[in-house]
mmCIF file of C-alpha atoms in Angstrom:
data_model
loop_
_atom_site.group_PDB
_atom_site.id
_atom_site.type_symbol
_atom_site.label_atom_id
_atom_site.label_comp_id
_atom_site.label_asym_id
_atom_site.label_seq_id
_atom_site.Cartn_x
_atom_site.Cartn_y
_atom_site.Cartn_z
ATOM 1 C CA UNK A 21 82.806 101.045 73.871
ATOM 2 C CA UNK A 22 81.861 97.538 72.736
ATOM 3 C CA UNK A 23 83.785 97.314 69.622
ATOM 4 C CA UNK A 24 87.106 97.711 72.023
ATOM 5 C CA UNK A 25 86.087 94.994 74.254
ATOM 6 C CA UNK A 26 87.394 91.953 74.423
ATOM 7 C CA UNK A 27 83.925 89.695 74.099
ATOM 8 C CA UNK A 28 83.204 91.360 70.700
ATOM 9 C CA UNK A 29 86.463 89.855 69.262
ATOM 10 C CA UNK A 30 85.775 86.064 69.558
ATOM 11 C CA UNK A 31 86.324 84.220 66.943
ATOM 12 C CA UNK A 32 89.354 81.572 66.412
ATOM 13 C CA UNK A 33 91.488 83.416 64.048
ATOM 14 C CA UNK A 34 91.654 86.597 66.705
ATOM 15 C CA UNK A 35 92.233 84.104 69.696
ATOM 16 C CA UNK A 36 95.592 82.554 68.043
ATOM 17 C CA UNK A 37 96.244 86.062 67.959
ATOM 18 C CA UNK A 38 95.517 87.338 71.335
ATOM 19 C CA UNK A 39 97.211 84.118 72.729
ATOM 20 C CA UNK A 40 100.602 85.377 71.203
ATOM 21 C CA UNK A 41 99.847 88.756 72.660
ATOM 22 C CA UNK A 42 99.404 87.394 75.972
ATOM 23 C CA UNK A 43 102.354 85.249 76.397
ATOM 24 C CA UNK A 44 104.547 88.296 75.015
ATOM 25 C CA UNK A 45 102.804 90.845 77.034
ATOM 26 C CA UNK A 46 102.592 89.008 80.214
ATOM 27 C CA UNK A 47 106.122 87.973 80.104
ATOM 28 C CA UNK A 48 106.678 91.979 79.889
ATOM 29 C CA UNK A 49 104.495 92.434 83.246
ATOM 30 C CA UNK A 50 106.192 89.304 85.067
ATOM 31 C CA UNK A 51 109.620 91.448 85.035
ATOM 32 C CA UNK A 52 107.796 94.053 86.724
ATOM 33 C CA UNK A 53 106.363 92.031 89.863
ATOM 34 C CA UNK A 54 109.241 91.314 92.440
ATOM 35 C CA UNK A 55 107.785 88.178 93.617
ATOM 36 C CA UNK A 56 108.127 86.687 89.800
ATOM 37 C CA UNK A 57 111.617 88.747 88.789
ATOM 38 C CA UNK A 58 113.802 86.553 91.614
ATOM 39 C CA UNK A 59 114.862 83.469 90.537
ATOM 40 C CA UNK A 60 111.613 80.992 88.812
ATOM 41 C CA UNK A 61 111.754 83.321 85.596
ATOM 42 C CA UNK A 62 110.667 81.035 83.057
ATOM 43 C CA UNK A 63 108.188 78.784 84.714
ATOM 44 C CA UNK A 64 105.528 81.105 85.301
ATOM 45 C CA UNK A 65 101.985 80.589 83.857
ATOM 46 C CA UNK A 66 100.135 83.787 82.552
ATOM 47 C CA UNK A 67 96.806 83.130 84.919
ATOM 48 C CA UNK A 68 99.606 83.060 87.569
ATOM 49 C CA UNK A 69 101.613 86.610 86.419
ATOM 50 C CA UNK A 70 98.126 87.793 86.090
ATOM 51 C CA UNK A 71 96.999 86.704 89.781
ATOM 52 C CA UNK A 72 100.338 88.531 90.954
ATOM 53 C CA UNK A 73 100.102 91.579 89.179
ATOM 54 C CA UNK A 74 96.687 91.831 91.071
ATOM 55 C CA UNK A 75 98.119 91.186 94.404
ATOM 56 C CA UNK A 76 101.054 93.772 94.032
ATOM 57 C CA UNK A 77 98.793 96.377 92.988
ATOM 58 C CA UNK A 78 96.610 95.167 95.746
ATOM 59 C CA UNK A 79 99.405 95.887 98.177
ATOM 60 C CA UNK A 80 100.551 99.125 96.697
ATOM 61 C CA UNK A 81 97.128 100.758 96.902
ATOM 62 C CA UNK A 82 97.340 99.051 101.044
ATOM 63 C CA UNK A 83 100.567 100.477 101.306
ATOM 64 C CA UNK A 84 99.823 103.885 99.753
ATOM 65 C CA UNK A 85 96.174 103.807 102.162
ATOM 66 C CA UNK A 86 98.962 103.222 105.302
ATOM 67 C CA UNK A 87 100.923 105.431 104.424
ATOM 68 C CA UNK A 88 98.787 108.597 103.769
ATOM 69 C CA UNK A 89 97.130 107.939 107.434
ATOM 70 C CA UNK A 90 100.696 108.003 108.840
ATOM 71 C CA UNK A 91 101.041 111.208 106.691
ATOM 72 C CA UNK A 92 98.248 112.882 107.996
ATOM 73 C CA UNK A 93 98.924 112.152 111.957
ATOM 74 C CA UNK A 94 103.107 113.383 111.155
ATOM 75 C CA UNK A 95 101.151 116.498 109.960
ATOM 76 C CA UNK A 96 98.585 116.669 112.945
ATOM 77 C CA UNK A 97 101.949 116.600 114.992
ATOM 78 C CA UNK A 98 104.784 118.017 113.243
ATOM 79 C CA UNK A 99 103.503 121.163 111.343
ATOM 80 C CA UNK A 100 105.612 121.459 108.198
ATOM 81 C CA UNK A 101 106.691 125.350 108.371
ATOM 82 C CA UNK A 102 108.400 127.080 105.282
ATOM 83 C CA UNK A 103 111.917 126.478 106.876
ATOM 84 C CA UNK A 104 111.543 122.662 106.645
ATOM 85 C CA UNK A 105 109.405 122.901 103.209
ATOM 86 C CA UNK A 106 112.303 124.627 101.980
ATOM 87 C CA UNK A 107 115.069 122.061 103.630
ATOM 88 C CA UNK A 108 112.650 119.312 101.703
ATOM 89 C CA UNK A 109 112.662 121.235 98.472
ATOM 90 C CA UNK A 110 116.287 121.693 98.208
ATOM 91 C CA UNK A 111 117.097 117.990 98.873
ATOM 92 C CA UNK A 112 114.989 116.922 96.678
ATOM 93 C CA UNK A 113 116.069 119.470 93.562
ATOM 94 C CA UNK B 28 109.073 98.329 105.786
ATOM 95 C CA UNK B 29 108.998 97.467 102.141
ATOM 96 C CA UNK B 30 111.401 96.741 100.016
ATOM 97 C CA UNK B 31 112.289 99.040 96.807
ATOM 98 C CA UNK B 32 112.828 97.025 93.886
ATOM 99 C CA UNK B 33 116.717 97.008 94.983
ATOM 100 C CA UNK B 34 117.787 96.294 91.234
ATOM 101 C CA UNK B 35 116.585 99.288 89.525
ATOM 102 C CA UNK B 36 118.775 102.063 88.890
ATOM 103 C CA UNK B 37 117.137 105.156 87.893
ATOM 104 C CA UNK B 38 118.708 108.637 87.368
ATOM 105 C CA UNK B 39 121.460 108.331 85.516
ATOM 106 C CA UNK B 40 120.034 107.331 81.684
ATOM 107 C CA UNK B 41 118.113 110.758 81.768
ATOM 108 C CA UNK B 42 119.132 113.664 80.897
ATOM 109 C CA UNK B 43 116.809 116.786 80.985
ATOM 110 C CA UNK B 44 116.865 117.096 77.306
ATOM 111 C CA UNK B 45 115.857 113.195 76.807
ATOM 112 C CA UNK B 46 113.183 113.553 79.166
ATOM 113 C CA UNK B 47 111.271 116.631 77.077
ATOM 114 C CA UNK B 48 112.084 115.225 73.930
ATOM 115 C CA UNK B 49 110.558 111.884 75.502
ATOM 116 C CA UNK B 50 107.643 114.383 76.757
ATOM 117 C CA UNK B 51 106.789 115.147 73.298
ATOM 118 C CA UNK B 52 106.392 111.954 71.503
ATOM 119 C CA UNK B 53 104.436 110.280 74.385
ATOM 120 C CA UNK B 54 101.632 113.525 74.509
ATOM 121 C CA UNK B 55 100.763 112.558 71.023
ATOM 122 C CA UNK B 56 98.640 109.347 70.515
ATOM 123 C CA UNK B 57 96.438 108.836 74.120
ATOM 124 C CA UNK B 58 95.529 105.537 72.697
ATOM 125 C CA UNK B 59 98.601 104.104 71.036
ATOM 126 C CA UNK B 60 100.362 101.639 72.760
ATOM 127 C CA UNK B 61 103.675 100.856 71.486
ATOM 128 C CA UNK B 62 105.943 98.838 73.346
ATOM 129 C CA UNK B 63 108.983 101.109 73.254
ATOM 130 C CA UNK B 64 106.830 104.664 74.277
ATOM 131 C CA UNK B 65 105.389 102.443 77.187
ATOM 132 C CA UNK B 66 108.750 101.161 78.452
ATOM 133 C CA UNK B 67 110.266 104.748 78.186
ATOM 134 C CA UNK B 68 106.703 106.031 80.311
ATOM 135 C CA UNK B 69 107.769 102.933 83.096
ATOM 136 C CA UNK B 70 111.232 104.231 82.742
ATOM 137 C CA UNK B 71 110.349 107.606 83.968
ATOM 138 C CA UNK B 72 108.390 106.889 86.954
ATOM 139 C CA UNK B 73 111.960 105.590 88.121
ATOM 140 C CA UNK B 74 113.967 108.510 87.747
ATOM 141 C CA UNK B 75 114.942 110.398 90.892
ATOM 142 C CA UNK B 76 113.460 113.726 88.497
ATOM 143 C CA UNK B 77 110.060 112.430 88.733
ATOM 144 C CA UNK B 78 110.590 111.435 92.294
ATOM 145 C CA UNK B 79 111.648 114.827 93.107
ATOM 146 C CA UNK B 80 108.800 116.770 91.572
ATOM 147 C CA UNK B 81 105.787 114.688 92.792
ATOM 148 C CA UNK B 82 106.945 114.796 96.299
ATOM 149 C CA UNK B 83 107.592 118.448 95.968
ATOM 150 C CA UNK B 84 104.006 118.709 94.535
ATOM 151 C CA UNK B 85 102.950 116.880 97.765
ATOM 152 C CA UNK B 86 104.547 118.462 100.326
ATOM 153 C CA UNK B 87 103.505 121.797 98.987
ATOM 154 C CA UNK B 88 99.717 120.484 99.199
ATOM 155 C CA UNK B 89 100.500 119.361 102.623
ATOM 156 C CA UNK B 90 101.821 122.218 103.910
ATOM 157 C CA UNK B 91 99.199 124.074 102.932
ATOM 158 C CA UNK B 92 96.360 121.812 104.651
ATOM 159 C CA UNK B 93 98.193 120.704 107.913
ATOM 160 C CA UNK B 94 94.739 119.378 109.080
ATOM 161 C CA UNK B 95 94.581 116.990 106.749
ATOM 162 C CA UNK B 96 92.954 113.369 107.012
ATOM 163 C CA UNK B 97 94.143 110.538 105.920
ATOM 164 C CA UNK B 98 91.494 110.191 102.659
ATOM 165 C CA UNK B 99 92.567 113.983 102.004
ATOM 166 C CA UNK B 100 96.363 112.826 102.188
ATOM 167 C CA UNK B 101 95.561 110.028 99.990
ATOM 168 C CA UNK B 102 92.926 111.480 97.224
ATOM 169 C CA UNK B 103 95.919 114.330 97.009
ATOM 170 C CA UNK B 104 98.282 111.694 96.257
ATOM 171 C CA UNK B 105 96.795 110.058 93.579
ATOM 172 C CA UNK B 106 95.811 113.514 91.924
ATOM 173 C CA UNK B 107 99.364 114.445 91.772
ATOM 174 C CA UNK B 108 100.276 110.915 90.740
ATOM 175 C CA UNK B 109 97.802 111.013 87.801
ATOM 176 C CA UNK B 110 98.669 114.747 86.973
ATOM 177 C CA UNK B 111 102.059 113.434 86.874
ATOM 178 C CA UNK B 112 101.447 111.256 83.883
ATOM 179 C CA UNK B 113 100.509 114.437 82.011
ATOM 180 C CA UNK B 114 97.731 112.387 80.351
ATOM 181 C CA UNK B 115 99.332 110.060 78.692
ATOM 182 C CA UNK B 116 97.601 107.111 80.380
ATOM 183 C CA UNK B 117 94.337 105.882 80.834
ATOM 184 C CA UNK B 118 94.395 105.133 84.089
ATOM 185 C CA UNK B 119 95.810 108.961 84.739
ATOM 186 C CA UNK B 120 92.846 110.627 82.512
ATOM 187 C CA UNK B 121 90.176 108.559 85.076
ATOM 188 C CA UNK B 122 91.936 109.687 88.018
ATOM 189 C CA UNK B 123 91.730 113.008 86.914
ATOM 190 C CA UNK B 124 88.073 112.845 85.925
ATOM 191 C CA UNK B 125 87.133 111.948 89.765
ATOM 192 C CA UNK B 126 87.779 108.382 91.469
ATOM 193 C CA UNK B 127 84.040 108.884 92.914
ATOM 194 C CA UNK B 128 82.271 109.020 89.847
ATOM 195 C CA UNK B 129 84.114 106.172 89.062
ATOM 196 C CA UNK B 130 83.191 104.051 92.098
ATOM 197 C CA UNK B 131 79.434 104.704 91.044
ATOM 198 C CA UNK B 132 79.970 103.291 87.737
ATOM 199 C CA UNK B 133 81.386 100.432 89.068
ATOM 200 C CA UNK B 134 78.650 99.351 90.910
ATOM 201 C CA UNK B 135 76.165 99.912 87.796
ATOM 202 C CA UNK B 136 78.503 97.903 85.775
ATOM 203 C CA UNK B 137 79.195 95.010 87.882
ATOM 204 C CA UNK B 138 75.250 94.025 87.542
ATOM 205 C CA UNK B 139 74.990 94.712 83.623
ATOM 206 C CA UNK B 140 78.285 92.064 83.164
ATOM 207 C CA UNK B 141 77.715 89.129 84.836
ATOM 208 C CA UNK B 142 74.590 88.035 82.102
ATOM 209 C CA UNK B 143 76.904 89.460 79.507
ATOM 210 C CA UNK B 144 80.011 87.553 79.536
ATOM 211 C CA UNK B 145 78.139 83.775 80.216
ATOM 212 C CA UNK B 146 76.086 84.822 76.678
ATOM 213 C CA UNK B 147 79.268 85.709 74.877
ATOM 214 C CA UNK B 148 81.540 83.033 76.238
ATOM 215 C CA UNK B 149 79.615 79.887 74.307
ATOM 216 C CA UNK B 150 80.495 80.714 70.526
ATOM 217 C CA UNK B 151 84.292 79.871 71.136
ATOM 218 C CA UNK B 152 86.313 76.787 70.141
ATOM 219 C CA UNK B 153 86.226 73.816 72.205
ATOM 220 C CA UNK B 154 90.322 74.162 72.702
ATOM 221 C CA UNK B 155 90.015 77.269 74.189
ATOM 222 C CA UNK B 156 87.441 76.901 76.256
ATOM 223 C CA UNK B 157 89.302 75.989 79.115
ATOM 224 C CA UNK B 158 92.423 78.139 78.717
ATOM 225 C CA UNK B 159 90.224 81.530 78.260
ATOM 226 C CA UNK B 160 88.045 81.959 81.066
ATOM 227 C CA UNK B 161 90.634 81.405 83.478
ATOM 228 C CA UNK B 162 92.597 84.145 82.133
ATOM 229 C CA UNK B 163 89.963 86.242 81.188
ATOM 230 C CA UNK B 164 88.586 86.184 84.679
ATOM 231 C CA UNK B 165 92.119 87.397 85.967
ATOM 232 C CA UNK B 166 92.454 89.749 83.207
ATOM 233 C CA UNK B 167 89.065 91.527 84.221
ATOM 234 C CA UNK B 168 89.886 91.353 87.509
ATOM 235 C CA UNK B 169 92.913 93.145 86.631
ATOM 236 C CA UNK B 170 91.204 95.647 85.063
ATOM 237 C CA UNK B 171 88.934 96.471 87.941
ATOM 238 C CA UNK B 172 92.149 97.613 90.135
ATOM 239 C CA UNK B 173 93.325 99.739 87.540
ATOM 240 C CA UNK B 174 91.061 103.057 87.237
ATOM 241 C CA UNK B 175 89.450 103.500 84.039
ATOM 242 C CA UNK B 176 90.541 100.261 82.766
ATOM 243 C CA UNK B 177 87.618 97.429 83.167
ATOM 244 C CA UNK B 178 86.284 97.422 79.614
ATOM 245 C CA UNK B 179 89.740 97.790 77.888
ATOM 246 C CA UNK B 180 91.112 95.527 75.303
ATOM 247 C CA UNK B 181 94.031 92.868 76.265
ATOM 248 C CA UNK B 182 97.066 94.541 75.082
ATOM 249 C CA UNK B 183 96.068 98.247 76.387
ATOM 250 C CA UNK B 184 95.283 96.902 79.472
ATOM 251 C CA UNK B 185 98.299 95.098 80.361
ATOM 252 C CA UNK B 186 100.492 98.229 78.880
ATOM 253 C CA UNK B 187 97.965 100.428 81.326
ATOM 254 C CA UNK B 188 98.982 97.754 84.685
ATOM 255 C CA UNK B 189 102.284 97.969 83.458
ATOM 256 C CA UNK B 190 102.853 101.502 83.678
ATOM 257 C CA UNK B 191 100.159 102.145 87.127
ATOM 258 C CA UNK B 192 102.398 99.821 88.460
ATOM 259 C CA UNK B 193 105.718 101.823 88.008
ATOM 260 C CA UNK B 194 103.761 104.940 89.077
ATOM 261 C CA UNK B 195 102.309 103.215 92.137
ATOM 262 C CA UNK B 196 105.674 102.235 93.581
ATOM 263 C CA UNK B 197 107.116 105.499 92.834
ATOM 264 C CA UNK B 198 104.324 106.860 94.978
ATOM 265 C CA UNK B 199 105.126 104.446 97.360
ATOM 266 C CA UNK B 200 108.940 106.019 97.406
ATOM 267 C CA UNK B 201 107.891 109.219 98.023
ATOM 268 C CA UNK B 202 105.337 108.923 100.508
ATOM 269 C CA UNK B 203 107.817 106.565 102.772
ATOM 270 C CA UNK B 204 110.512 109.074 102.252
ATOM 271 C CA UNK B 205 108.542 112.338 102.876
ATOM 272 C CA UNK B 206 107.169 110.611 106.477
ATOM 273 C CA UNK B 207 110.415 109.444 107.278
ATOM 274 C CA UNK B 208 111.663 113.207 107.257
ATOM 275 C CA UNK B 209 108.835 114.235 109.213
ATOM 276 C CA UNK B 210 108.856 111.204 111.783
ATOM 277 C CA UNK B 211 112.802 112.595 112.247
ATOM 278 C CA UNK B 212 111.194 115.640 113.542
ATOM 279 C CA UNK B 213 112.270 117.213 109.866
ATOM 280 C CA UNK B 214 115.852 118.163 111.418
ATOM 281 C CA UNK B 215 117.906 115.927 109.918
ATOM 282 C CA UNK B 216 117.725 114.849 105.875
ATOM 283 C CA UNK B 217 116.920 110.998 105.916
ATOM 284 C CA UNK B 218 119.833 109.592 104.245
ATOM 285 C CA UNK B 219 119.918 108.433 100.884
ATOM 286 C CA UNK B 220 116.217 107.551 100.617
ATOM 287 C CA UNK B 221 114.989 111.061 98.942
ATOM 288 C CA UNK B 222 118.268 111.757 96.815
ATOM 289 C CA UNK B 223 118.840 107.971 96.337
ATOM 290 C CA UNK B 224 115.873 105.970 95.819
#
């Protein structure tokens, strides 16, 4: 485990390194955060892309937590017989 | 209601044959992170295919507990989600392995770190000093929300957020689509949002 963390790789030489990874790979993750993909493009910082990729997942783990609880009471209410589990299934093949 | 990353367009680039032969190449190396197998993974998670067979997967698993709570509904999702990346991520593989065992980890590991890191930080250059513990902190941070991914190196773990990510949102997709059609009393087929998105 230690020899792939990051602490156990500080020295200069790697750090030149790691800072051309992180520019290229960050700019990778910016195009996949909406907040960063509209407009702004070039001007972000990678501490910044970092702090947003946090927040998005952050939200998508909120939204999927909402949205299983609404899943659950639809089912407590609506009971999903074979007819509609088949409608489902054939709109979604 | 959220909004759908309105500038993707999945579907059309895969063909059924693309998507095995994609299968294949990506079950290989677990560890391997090449840019071009992780865009085609991040790729995937957008096709309507994918869509389509995860919220099958769900509904069947649904149907088949109508009692189900809300922590059920959700532990069921992310099983499916991770089976769904047929291995071939990290953050999958932990998922698999069981998100509580995980949570106990975490809170061992949180106390081992902190003296850690301060002892390791000293022995680097006075120019990046300031510029790496900034990102470092957001980088672990980072790590933290992605499962299985806290002690992983840079590169791996960026490719790991990127792909979560794309497999979170298509989650996201499904779920809204698959309670839309039950809010509607499942009568009549939302439009577009199950065939479309």
């Amino acid at each position: 485990m230690s020899s792939r963390g990051l602490r156990s790789r500080q020295s200069s030489g790697v750090s030149r390194i790691r800072d051309d990874q992180i520019t290229d790979l960050v700019s990778k993750l910016q195009l996949l955060i909406p907040q960063l993909r509209r407009g702004r493009s070039h001007k972000v910082s990678a501490s910044k892309v970092l702090q947003e990729t946090r927040n998005y997942i952050r939200s998508l783990h909120r939204e999927v937590e909402d949205l299983s609880h609404r899943l659950s009471e639809l089912l407590a209410s609506t009971d999903i017989d074979n007819d509609q589990a088949a409608i489902i299934r054939s709109l979604l093949m | 209601m959220a909004s759908f990353l309105p500038d993707l367009e999945p579907g059309p680039e895969m063909s059924p044959e693309f998507e095995r032969k994609k299968r294949r190449k990506t079950e290989g190396n677990p560890s391997s992170f090449h840019p071009t197998q992780g865009n085609r993974r991040i790729k995937q998670w957008r096709t309507q295919r994918e869509q389509r067979i995860y919220s099958s997967n769900l509904i069947e698993s649904l149907r088949r507990s109508p009692t189900a709570t809300g922590n059920y509904v959700r532990d069921m999702a992310y099983r499916f989600l991770a089976v769904s990346a047929k291995g071939t991520t990290r953050w999958s593989r932990a998922i698999l392995l069981g998100r509580l065992a995980a949570g106990a980890k975490m809170r061992k590991h949180k106390r081992a770190k902190v003296g850690a890191n301060r002892k390791l930080r000293k022995p680097v250059s006075n120019i990046q000093k300031r510029k790496l513990p900034a990102v470092e902190r957001k980088l672990k941070t980072l790590g933290r929300l992605v499962p299985g991914c806290r002690k992983l190196p840079l590169a791996n773990l960026l490719e790991e957020a990127s792909d979560y990510i794309a497999a979170l949102e298509m989650q996201v997709r499904s779920m809204t689509a698959i309670s839309e059609f039950l809010a509607s009393g499942g009568a009549q087929p939302p439009a577009g949002r199950l065939v479309n998105s």
